[in-house]
Coordinates of C-alpha atoms in Angstrom, one line a residue:
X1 CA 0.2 3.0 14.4
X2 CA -3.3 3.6 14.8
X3 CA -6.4 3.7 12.2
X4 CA -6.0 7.6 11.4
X5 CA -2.4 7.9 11.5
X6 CA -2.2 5.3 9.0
X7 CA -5.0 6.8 7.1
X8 CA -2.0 10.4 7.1
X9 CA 0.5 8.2 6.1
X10 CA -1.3 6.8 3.1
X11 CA -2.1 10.1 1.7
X12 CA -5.7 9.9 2.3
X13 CA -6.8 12.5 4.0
X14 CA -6.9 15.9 2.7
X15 CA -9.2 18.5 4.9
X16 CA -11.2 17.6 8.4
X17 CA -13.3 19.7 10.2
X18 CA -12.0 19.0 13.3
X19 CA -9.2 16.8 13.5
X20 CA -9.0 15.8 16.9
X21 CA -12.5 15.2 18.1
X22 CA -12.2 12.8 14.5
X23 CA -8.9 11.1 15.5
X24 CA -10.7 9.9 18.7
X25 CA -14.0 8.7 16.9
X26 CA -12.2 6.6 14.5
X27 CA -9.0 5.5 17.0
X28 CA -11.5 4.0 19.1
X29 CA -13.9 2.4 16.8
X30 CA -16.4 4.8 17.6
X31 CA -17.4 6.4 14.3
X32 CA -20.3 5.5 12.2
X33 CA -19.5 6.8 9.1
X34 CA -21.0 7.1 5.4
X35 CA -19.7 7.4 1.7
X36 CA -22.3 8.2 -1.2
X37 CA -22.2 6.2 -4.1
X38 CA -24.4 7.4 -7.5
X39 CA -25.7 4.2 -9.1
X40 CA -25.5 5.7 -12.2
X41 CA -24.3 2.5 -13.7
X42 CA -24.8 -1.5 -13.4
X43 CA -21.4 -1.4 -11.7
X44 CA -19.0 0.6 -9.8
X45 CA -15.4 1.1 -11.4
X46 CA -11.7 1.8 -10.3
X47 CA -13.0 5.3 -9.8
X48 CA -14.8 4.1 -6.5
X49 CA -11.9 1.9 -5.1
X50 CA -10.1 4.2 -2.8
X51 CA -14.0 4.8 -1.1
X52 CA -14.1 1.1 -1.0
X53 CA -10.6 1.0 0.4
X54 CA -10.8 3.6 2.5
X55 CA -14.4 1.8 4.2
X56 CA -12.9 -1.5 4.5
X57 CA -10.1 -0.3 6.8
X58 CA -12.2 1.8 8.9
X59 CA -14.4 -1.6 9.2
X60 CA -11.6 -3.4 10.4
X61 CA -10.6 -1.1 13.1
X62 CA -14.0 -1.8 14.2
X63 CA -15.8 1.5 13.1
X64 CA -19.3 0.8 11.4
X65 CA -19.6 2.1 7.6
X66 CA -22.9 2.8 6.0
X67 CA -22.6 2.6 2.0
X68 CA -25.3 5.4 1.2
X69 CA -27.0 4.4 -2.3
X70 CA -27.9 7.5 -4.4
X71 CA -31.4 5.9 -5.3
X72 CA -33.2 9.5 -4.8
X73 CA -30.5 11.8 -5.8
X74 CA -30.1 9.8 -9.0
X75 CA -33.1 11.1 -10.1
X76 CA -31.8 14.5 -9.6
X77 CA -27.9 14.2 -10.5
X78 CA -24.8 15.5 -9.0
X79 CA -23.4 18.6 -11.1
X80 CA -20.2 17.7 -9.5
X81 CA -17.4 18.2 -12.4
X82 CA -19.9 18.3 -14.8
X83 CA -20.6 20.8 -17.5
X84 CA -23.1 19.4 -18.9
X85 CA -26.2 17.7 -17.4
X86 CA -26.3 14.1 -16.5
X87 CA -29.2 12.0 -18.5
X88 CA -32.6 10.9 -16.3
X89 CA -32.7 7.6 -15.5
X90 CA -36.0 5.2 -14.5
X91 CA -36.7 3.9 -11.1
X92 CA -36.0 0.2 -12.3
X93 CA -32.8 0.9 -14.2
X94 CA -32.0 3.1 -10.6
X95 CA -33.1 -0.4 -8.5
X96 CA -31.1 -2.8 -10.5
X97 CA -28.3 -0.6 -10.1
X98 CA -27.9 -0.4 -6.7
X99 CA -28.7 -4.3 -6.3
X100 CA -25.7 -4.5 -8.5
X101 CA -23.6 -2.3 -6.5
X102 CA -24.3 -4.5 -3.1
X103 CA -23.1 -7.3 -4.6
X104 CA -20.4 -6.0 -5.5
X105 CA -19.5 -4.2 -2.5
X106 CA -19.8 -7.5 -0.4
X107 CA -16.4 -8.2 -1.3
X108 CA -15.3 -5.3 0.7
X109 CA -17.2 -4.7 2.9
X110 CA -18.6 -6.9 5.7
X111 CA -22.6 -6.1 6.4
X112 CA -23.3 -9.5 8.1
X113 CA -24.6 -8.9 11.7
X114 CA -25.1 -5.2 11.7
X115 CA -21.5 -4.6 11.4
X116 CA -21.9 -2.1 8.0
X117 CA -25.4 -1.0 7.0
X118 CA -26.3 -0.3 3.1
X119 CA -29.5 2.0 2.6
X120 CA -31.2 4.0 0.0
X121 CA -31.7 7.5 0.3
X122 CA -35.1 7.3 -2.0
X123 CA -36.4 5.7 1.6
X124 CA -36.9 9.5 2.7
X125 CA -36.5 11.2 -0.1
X126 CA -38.6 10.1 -2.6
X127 CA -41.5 10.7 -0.2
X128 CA -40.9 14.3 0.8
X129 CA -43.2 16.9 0.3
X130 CA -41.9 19.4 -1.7
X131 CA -43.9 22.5 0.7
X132 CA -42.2 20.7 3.9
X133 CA -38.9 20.9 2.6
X134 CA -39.1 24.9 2.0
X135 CA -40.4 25.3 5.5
X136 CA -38.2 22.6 7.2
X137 CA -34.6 22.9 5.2
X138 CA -34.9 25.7 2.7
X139 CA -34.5 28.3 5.3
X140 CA -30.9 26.8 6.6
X141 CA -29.1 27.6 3.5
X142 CA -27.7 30.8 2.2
X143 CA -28.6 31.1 -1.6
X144 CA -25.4 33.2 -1.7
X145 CA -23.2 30.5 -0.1
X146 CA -24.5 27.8 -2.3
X147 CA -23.3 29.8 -5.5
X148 CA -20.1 30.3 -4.7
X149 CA -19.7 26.3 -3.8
X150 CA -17.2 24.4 -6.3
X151 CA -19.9 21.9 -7.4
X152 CA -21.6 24.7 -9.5
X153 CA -19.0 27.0 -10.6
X154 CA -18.6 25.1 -14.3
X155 CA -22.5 24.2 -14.3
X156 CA -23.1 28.0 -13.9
X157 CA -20.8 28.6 -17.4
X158 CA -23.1 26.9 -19.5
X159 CA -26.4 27.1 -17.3
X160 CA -27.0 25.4 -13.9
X161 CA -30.7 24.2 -14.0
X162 CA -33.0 24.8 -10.8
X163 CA -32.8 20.5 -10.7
X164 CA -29.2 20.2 -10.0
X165 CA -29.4 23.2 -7.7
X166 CA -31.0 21.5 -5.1
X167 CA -28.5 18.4 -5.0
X168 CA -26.3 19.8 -2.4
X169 CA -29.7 20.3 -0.1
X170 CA -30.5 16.8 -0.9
X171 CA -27.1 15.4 0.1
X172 CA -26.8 17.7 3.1
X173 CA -30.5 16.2 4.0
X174 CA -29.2 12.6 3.5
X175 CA -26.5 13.5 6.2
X176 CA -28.8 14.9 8.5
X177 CA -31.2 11.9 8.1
X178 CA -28.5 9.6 8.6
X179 CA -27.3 10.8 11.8
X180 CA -31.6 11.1 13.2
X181 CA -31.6 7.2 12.2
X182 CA -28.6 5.6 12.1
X183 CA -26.4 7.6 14.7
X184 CA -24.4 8.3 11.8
X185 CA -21.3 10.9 13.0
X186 CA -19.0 11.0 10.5
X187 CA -19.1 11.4 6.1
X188 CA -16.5 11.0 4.1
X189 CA -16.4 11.9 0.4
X190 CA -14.2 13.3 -2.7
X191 CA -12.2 17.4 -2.1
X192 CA -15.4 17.9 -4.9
X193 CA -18.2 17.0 -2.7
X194 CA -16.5 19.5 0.8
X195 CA -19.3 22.2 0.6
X196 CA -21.7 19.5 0.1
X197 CA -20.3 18.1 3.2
X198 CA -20.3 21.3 4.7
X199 CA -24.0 21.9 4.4
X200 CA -24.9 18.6 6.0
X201 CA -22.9 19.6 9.0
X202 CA -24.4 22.9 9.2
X203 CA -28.0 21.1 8.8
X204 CA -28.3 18.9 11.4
X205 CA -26.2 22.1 14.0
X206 CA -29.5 24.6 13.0
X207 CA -32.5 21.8 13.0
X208 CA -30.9 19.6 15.8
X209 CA -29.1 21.7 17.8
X210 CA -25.9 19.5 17.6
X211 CA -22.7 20.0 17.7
X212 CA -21.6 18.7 13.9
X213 CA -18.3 20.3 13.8
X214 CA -16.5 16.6 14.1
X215 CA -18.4 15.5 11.3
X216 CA -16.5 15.4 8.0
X217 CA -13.8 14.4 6.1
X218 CA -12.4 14.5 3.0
X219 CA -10.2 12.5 0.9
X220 CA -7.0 13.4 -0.7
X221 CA -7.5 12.8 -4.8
X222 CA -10.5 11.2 -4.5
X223 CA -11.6 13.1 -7.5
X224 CA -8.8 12.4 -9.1
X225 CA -9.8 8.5 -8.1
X226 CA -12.7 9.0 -10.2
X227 CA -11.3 9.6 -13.1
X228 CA -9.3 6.6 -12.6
X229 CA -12.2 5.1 -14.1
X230 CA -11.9 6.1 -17.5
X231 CA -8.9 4.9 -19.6
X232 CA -8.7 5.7 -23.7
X233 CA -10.6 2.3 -24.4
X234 CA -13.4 3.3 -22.1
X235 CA -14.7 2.1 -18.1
X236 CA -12.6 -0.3 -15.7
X237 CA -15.2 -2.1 -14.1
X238 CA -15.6 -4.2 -11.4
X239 CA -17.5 -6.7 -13.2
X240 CA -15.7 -8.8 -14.6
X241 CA -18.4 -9.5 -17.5
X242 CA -17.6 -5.7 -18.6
X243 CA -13.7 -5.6 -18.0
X244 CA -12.3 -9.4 -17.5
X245 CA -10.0 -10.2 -14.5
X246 CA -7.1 -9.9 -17.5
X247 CA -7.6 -6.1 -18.6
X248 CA -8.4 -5.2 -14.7
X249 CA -4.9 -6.2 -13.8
X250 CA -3.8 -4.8 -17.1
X251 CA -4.3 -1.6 -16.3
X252 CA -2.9 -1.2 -12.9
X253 CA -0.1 -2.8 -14.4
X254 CA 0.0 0.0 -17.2
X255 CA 0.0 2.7 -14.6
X256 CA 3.1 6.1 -14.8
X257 CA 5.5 5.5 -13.4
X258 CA 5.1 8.7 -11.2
X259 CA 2.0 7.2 -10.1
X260 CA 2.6 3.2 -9.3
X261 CA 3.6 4.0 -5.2
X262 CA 1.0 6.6 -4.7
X263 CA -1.1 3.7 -5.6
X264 CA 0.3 1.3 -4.0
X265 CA 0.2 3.4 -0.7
X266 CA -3.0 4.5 -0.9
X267 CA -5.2 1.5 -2.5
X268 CA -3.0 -1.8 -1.1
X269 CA -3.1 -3.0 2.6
X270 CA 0.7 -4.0 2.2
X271 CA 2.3 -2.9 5.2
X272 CA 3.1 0.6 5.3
X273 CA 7.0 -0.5 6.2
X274 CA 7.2 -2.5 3.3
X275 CA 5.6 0.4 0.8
X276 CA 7.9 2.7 2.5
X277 CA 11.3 0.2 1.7
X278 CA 9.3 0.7 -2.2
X279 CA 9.6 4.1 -2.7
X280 CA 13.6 4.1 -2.9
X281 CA 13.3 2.2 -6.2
X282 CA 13.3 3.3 -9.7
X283 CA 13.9 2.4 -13.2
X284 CA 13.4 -1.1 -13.6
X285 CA 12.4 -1.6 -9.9
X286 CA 9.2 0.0 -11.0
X287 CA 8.0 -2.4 -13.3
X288 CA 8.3 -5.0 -10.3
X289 CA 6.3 -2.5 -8.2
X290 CA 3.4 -2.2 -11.2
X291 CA 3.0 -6.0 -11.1
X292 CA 2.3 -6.3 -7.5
X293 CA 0.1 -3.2 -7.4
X294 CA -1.6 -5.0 -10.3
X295 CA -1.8 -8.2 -7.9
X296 CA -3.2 -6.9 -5.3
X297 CA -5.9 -5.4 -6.6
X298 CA -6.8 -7.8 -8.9
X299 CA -7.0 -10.4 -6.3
X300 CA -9.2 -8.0 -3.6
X301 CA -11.7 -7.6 -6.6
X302 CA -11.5 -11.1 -8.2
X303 CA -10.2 -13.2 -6.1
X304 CA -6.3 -14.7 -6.0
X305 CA -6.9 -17.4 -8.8
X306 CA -8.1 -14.8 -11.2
X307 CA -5.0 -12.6 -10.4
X308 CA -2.4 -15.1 -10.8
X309 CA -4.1 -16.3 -14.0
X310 CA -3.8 -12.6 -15.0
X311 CA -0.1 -12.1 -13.8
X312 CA 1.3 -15.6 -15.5
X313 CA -1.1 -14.5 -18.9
X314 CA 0.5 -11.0 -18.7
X315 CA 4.2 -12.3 -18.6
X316 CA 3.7 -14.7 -20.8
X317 CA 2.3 -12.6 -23.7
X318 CA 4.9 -10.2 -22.6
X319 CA 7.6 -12.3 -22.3
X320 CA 7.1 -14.8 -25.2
X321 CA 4.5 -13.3 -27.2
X322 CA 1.9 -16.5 -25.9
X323 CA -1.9 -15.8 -26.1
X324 CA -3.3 -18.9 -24.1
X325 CA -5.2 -16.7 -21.5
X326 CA -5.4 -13.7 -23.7
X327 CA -9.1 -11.6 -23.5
X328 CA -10.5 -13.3 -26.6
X329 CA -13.5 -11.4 -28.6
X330 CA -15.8 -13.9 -30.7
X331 CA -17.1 -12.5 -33.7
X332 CA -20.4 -14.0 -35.6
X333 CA -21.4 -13.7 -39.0
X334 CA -24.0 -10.7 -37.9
X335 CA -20.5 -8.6 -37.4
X336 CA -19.6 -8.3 -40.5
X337 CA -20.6 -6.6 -43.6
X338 CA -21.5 -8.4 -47.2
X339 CA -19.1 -10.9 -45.4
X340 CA -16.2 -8.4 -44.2
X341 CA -15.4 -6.0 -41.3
X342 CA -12.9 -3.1 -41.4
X343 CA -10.6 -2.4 -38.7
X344 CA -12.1 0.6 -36.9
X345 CA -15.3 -1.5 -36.5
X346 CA -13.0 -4.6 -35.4
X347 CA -11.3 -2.5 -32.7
X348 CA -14.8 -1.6 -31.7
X349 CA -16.3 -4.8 -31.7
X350 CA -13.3 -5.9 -29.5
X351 CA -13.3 -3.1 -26.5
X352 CA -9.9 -2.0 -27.1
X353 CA -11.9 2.0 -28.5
X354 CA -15.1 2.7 -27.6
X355 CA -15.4 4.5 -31.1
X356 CA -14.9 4.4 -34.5
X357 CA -13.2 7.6 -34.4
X358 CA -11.1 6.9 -31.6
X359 CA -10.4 3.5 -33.5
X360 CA -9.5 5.7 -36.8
X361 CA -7.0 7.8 -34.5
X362 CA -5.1 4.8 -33.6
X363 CA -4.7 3.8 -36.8
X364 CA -3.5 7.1 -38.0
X365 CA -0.7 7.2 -35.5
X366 CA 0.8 3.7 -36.1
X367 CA -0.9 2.4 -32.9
X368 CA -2.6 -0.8 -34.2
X369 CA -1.1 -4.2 -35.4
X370 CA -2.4 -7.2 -36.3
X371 CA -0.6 -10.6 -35.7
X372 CA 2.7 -8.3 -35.7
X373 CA 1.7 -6.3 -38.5
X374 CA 1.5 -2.5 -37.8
X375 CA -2.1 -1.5 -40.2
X376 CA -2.1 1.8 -41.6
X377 CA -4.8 1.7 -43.5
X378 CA -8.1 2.5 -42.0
X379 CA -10.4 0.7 -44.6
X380 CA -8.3 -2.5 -44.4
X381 CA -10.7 -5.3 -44.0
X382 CA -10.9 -8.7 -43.2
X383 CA -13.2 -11.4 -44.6
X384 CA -15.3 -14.2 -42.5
X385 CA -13.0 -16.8 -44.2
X386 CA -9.6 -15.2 -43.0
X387 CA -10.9 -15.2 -39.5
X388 CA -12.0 -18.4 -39.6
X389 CA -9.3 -19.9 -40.9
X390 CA -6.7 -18.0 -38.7
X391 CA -7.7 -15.7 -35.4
X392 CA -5.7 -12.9 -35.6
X393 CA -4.4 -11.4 -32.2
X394 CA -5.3 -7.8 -32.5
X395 CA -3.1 -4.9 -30.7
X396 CA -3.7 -1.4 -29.5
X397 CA -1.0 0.7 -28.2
X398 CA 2.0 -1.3 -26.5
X399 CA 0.0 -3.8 -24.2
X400 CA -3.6 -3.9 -24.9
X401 CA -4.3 -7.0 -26.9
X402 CA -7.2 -9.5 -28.0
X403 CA -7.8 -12.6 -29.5
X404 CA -10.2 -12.3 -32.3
X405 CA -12.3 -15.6 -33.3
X406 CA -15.1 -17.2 -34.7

């Protein structure tokens, strides 16, 4: 089965604007192809893995991905899903951000010897001059086609600002600068980001006189892959300093039911006979299925010791109740309170909530134990002296735990 084929099978691709003229590019290696990613954080999460996926298996069927940093757009901000608008950011905070994000994309993606490229899009558009862009790209988009694009629909409930209006001609110009410098032919992105796409095809047909129409793609869910970022106690990273090898397998292990294939088949590179032998089970079968989904992830982003660490800690504190390699959270004296801490601001300091509120919630509805013991009392507290003398493994929920210590 060749690259594309596979990329049907896996449920990856949703719309193309030209399926054929794309089925030769990336059969035969040909394409050069880029996905945007918004530093808009000192690390990318779960939310970016099936771009990452999706990049890595292109790369290995010898087509040539360029990972497109938002450096310049950042400083607009994508309206995308949105209502509301997204908080300015510096230039250094941008910087550090997308030095982050290489690092971390290294581990997917090979860019030794020219075989992947990652650039900035503040190279060209940080220096254009506002005058040449109304006389050079302003008059190849319809003001009337742009409002009726997806991106803006829930922005223009609540107030689309003339800022965030121009982020589909700066994404469409990134495309069209792309393709003058790097021979870039094909962009991939989210079913959110299609007219988007749509204008950087239509871009570089008016000022180049090209033929763009084999030039994008779109991937099934890949919205929906975003918000596989956020869970109820906040971000999965990729850094393992903001979500430990532990919690990262965790929560692919916690995934529906309804959901564990799908993700097998569409993040994994387990053959697609062997995911296809997977979907006849069910019931307990599944569980089986959520720990190697949960292996194989956790081992492309940290590595195999980390994920068999994290699979033999998981069954063992599931299994026997053992907290050896559980997530531990160390408290110090500056945590607590005329020498006590309640249990919202415990669950807080511990990264099971990311709120107080949220952490009241739990309590309320009977999901929080401590060392066995359902608490059901928000202001319960504990002292510095009964932490010290005993950590106390701390529970959210049926499988989100931590070791609390001093």
């Amino acid at each position: 089965m060749q690259i594309y084929e596979e990329l049907k099978a896996r449920g990856l691709i949703a719309q193309v604007t030209d399926e054929e003229l794309i089925r030769d590019l990336v059969n035969n290696g040909k394409a050069t192809f880029y996905i945007g990613f918004d530093p808009t954080a000192d690390s990318l999460h779960v939310g970016h893995f099936m771009a990452l996926c999706l990049m890595k298996r292109l790369q290995m069927a010898g087509n040539k991905p360029i990972a497109l940093i938002g450096g310049g757009t950042a400083m607009i901000g994508d309206p995308s899903g949105r209502s509301d608008m997204r908080q300015m950011m510096t230039k250094e905070t941008i910087q550090h951000n997308c030095d982050c994000f290489k690092k971390q994309m290294s581990k997917f993606i090979d860019f030794s010897d020219g075989k992947a490229l990652m650039v900035n899009n503040a190279d060209w558009l940080m220096d254009l001059n506002y005058i040449d862009v109304l006389r050079e790209v302003g008059p190849h988009f319809s003001v009337n086609r742009m409002l009726t694009a997806e991106c803006y629909k829930q922005r223009m409930e609540k107030g689309l600002s003339f800022l965030e209006f121009n982020y589909m001609i700066m994404q469409s110009y990134d495309f069209y600068e792309l393709f003058r410098k790097y021979g870039c032919n094909l962009q991939f992105g989210g079913d959110d980001q299609w007219s988007n796409m749509l204008g950087g095809t239509e871009l570089i047909r008016r000022k180049l006189k090209k033929d763009a129409s084999a030039m994008t793609i779109t991937l099934l869910l890949n919205s929906e892959g975003k918000k596989m970022g956020k869970t109820q106690s906040g971000a999965v990273w990729l850094d393992p300093n903001k979500t430990s090898p532990f919690d990262f397998y965790q929560y692919w292990r916690n995934v529906a039911d309804a959901d564990v294939l799908k993700c097998i088949r569409m993040l994994t590179f387990l053959p697609l006979e062997q995911i296809d032998e997977m979907d006849k089970w069910e019931g307990s079968q599944l569980n089986k299925a959520k720990e190697i989904l949960a292996y194989e992830l956790t081992s492309l982003v940290h590595g195999e010791e980390e994920a068999k660490k994290a699979q033999d800690s998981a069954r063992a504190l599931f299994s026997t109740g053992g907290a050896a390699n559980m997530p531990t959270t160390k408290l110090t004296e500056e945590d607590f309170i005329d020498g006590k801490i309640d249990i919202p601001t415990l669950l807080v300091k511990s990264g099971l909530v990311p709120s107080k509120s949220e952490a009241r919630r739990a309590v309320q509805q009977g999901g929080v134990s401590v060392d066995g013991e359902k608490i059901e009392d928000i202001n319960y507290v504990y002292t510095v002296d009964d932490i010290k003398a005993n950590e106390k493994i701390l529970k959210r929920g049926r499988k989100n735990f931590r070791k609390i210590v001093m």
